[in-house]
């Protein structure tokens, strides 16, 4: 497995793979791997001939006062995992390689209104930072399949929209959420939780399951589902509800009545740590 830190290097490697008839898969990450990341790499390995894993803690997607500085980093372990999982190449660029015209970049990608709702409202500028970095990575990787987790469902929706709008020759592949035994979605930020907060964080999945159960029984009023989720999180000591909604699966627009595929989303704080989760609702 190769480790490449420069943009020209990854472009050349991806071009060479395609010239040899190999299909390229890209797994963009911020490192500090858990089983969620590993599931994406496995999926790419199963699907594609050449697997590129990128590791870049993208400063552009962190707001002032967020956790960019203390975001977990363990490149050595991530490289070992990537190799074990059969990645061909890890792209771990510097900020200078990602933003060659200087940081912060003057030219960015506008994620549009979808980037301003929910997570975008809670974290102004977040999705602009995400799609700008992802656009850069997709541009370097060239025609490929790119693998993203449903854990960040709004991010996935924003990226799909960008790929369609700007015409990237990329197939976006959504991968299911990998969870801990109590249902907590794996996240690099779970490492910030105290043992008590970690226990409390299980309420996110419980809240989503309640919404799913109501939907399964035929409830179609999104407000009823949202209220049930808010109650579950609200009843959990140490959990502070940030956001709860039911959104259209295709557009990520908040909906009132469930008439087609819909997703319940929730965000809450546990001490200083903000966690998000979501679940596709049964029809
Ligand atoms: P991150 O390193 O947090 O930017 O995540 C890199 C990729 O892994 C993103 O596409 C995430 O959606 C995905 N991911 C993160 N956590 C999970 C999880 N628990 N299950 C599946 N995918 C995940």
XYZ file of C-alpha atoms and ligand atoms in Angstrom:
306
model
C 0.000 0.000 0.000
C 1.259 3.440 -0.928
C 1.030 6.607 1.153
C 0.787 9.722 -0.982
C 0.719 13.253 0.361
C 0.765 15.330 -2.798
C -2.129 16.095 -5.112
C -0.175 15.346 -8.302
C 0.692 11.906 -6.915
C -2.870 10.808 -6.294
C -4.062 12.091 -9.643
C -1.267 10.193 -11.423
C -1.988 6.988 -9.483
C -5.729 7.130 -10.210
C -5.141 7.942 -13.892
C -2.666 5.056 -14.192
C -5.154 2.647 -12.595
C -7.894 3.624 -15.036
C -5.492 3.440 -17.977
C -4.846 -0.156 -16.909
C -8.583 -0.837 -16.943
C -9.017 -0.774 -13.155
C -12.105 0.777 -11.580
C -11.256 3.303 -8.857
C -13.007 3.602 -5.482
C -12.512 6.570 -3.162
C -13.268 6.604 0.569
C -12.974 10.140 1.964
C -12.427 10.304 5.741
C -11.055 12.490 8.502
C -9.217 9.524 10.023
C -9.350 8.157 13.589
C -10.971 5.057 12.140
C -13.752 3.094 13.783
C -15.816 0.262 12.329
C -17.941 2.761 10.382
C -14.910 3.883 8.389
C -13.729 0.306 8.050
C -17.095 -0.775 6.605
C -16.729 1.862 3.872
C -13.240 0.651 2.971
C -14.453 -2.974 2.896
C -17.337 -2.054 0.628
C -15.002 -0.182 -1.731
C -12.614 -3.174 -1.688
C -15.468 -5.525 -2.620
C -16.705 -3.271 -5.439
C -13.625 -1.768 -7.069
C -10.175 -2.713 -8.375
C -8.231 0.170 -6.880
C -9.166 1.583 -3.484
C -8.021 5.036 -2.411
C -8.635 6.073 1.200
C -8.204 9.749 1.935
C -7.442 11.035 5.407
C -7.738 14.762 5.909
C -9.056 16.654 8.920
C -10.540 19.458 6.873
C -10.216 22.748 8.777
C -12.694 24.421 6.408
C -15.623 22.406 7.750
C -15.039 23.309 11.410
C -16.577 26.502 12.789
C -14.822 28.869 15.178
C -14.851 27.312 18.637
C -15.491 23.802 17.272
C -13.175 20.865 17.877
C -10.715 21.125 14.957
C -7.663 21.298 17.234
C -8.643 18.424 19.467
C -10.274 16.256 16.794
C -8.810 12.734 17.281
C -5.899 11.883 14.975
C -4.036 8.587 14.743
C -2.479 8.327 11.333
C -0.260 5.385 12.114
C -3.162 3.204 13.227
C -5.294 4.360 10.277
C -2.522 3.408 7.853
C -2.263 -0.041 9.459
C -6.042 -0.530 9.222
C -6.126 0.637 5.604
C -3.422 -1.811 4.667
C -5.134 -4.688 6.496
C -8.406 -3.901 4.743
C -6.712 -4.033 1.362
C -6.589 -0.359 0.388
C -4.137 0.265 -2.449
C -3.361 3.824 -1.551
C -3.830 6.287 1.284
C -3.962 9.950 0.346
C -3.095 12.027 3.426
C -2.501 15.551 2.138
C -1.333 18.637 3.956
C -3.550 21.726 4.079
C -1.254 23.243 1.421
C -1.883 20.345 -0.966
C -5.641 20.489 -0.428
C -5.833 24.267 -0.740
C -2.912 25.140 -3.054
C -4.038 28.742 -3.580
C -3.793 29.464 0.120
C -5.873 28.843 3.194
C -8.688 29.675 3.619
C -9.474 29.291 -0.078
C -11.130 32.256 -1.779
C -13.067 29.971 -4.104
C -15.436 27.532 -2.418
C -18.418 25.424 -3.439
C -21.801 26.740 -2.339
C -23.849 23.789 -1.067
C -27.107 25.684 -1.707
C -30.173 25.792 0.548
C -29.797 22.126 1.487
C -26.555 23.093 3.197
C -28.287 25.692 5.350
C -30.896 23.529 7.019
C -30.566 21.350 10.152
C -26.824 20.618 10.549
C -26.099 23.558 8.272
C -28.117 25.878 10.519
C -26.423 24.548 13.667
C -22.975 24.754 12.075
C -22.840 27.734 9.687
C -20.312 27.155 6.899
C -19.945 23.470 7.711
C -21.337 22.068 4.465
C -19.515 24.661 2.360
C -16.307 23.329 3.917
C -17.341 19.719 3.351
C -18.341 20.054 -0.298
C -15.329 22.206 -1.158
C -12.969 19.527 0.174
C -14.976 16.688 -1.380
C -15.038 18.489 -4.751
C -11.269 18.799 -4.579
C -10.866 15.097 -3.716
C -13.276 13.956 -6.445
C -11.490 16.136 -8.937
C -8.126 14.594 -8.017
C -9.459 11.019 -8.002
C -11.241 11.415 -11.355
C -13.959 9.040 -12.562
C -14.663 6.726 -9.650
C -17.166 5.453 -7.125
C -17.032 7.416 -3.860
C -18.220 5.846 -0.601
C -20.000 7.788 2.139
C -21.799 6.737 5.323
C -25.503 7.268 5.938
C -24.429 8.324 9.431
C -23.989 11.782 7.914
C -27.174 11.601 5.876
C -27.446 15.306 5.180
C -23.809 15.399 4.084
C -24.560 12.523 1.734
C -27.556 14.400 0.311
C -25.532 17.594 -0.159
C -22.709 15.685 -1.882
C -25.107 13.828 -4.188
C -26.637 17.161 -5.125
C -23.238 18.705 -5.824
C -22.134 15.730 -7.933
C -25.318 15.950 -10.017
C -25.266 19.737 -10.316
C -21.615 20.044 -11.287
C -21.515 16.833 -13.305
C -18.711 14.977 -11.573
C -18.096 11.587 -13.249
C -18.628 9.924 -9.907
C -21.016 7.311 -8.577
C -21.893 8.184 -4.979
C -22.388 5.021 -2.911
C -24.263 5.227 0.403
C -23.202 2.772 3.119
C -25.315 1.796 6.159
C -24.665 3.141 9.652
C -22.471 0.945 11.849
C -23.601 0.990 15.486
C -22.337 0.012 18.939
C -24.196 -2.772 20.786
C -26.602 -0.276 22.437
C -27.354 1.279 19.063
C -25.139 4.357 19.385
C -23.842 5.226 15.914
C -20.076 4.953 15.770
C -18.398 8.338 15.567
C -14.919 9.664 16.155
C -16.544 12.154 18.546
C -17.815 9.363 20.820
C -14.262 9.349 22.229
C -15.003 12.714 23.865
C -17.819 11.294 26.033
C -17.418 10.605 29.766
C -18.703 7.144 30.809
C -21.954 8.757 32.013
C -22.382 10.732 28.794
C -21.599 7.622 26.777
C -24.413 5.779 28.519
C -26.815 8.673 28.016
C -25.945 8.869 24.299
C -27.855 5.612 23.749
C -31.016 7.748 23.899
C -30.458 8.939 20.315
C -31.022 5.501 18.852
C -33.900 4.827 21.264
C -35.553 8.046 20.100
C -35.132 7.054 16.444
C -36.514 3.584 17.149
C -39.593 5.117 18.774
C -40.163 7.232 15.692
C -39.731 4.140 13.505
C -42.179 2.182 15.648
C -44.803 4.932 15.344
C -44.275 5.026 11.574
C -44.577 1.247 11.407
C -47.923 1.470 13.216
C -49.118 3.889 10.561
C -48.487 7.306 12.103
C -47.990 9.757 9.232
C -47.804 13.044 11.148
C -44.125 14.031 11.356
C -44.826 16.278 14.360
C -46.007 13.263 16.372
C -42.784 11.407 15.575
C -40.669 14.470 16.341
C -42.437 14.961 19.681
C -41.820 11.323 20.644
C -38.122 11.655 19.804
C -37.851 14.924 21.727
C -39.531 13.293 24.737
C -37.093 10.384 24.735
C -34.011 12.617 24.548
C -35.553 15.130 26.965
C -36.116 12.393 29.557
C -32.419 11.442 29.497
C -30.277 13.178 32.101
C -27.090 14.634 30.536
C -28.722 14.864 27.076
C -29.609 18.266 25.662
C -31.773 18.122 22.547
C -30.474 20.272 19.685
C -32.620 19.273 16.758
C -35.183 16.725 15.764
C -36.943 16.405 12.429
C -38.449 14.128 9.831
C -37.103 14.796 6.358
C -37.854 13.671 2.831
C -35.331 10.963 1.948
C -34.596 12.429 -1.477
C -34.479 16.167 -0.779
C -33.735 16.345 2.965
C -36.561 18.903 3.209
C -38.433 18.798 6.507
C -41.860 17.309 5.962
C -45.184 17.489 7.796
C -46.859 14.381 6.443
C -45.068 11.177 5.630
C -46.180 10.217 2.134
C -42.979 8.611 0.781
C -39.506 7.535 1.923
C -38.600 9.636 4.969
C -35.803 9.776 7.491
C -35.909 10.742 11.157
C -32.926 12.839 12.235
C -31.791 13.870 15.687
C -28.963 15.929 17.169
C -28.174 16.369 20.853
C -25.421 17.563 23.120
C -23.794 15.500 25.830
C -21.661 17.979 27.737
C -19.690 19.845 25.055
C -20.053 17.017 22.537
C -22.665 17.257 19.804
C -23.798 13.962 18.293
C -26.101 13.273 15.347
C -27.979 10.203 14.194
C -30.743 9.243 11.806
C -32.904 6.341 10.703
C -34.844 5.589 7.541
C -38.480 5.183 8.579
C -40.429 2.061 7.642
C -43.221 2.776 5.164
P -15.524 11.171 9.028
O -14.147 10.642 9.185
O -16.274 11.327 10.308
O -15.598 12.393 8.131
O -16.332 10.050 8.248
C -15.864 9.536 7.033
C -16.952 8.736 6.386
O -17.345 7.672 7.260
C -18.219 9.572 6.120
O -18.758 9.219 4.865
C -19.130 9.154 7.245
O -20.497 9.266 6.943
C -18.739 7.701 7.421
N -19.126 7.229 8.760
C -18.864 7.834 9.941
N -19.414 7.137 10.956
C -20.048 6.081 10.386
C -20.819 4.980 10.903
N -21.061 4.846 12.210
N -21.312 4.088 10.032
C -21.089 4.228 8.697
N -20.377 5.220 8.154
C -19.860 6.137 8.979
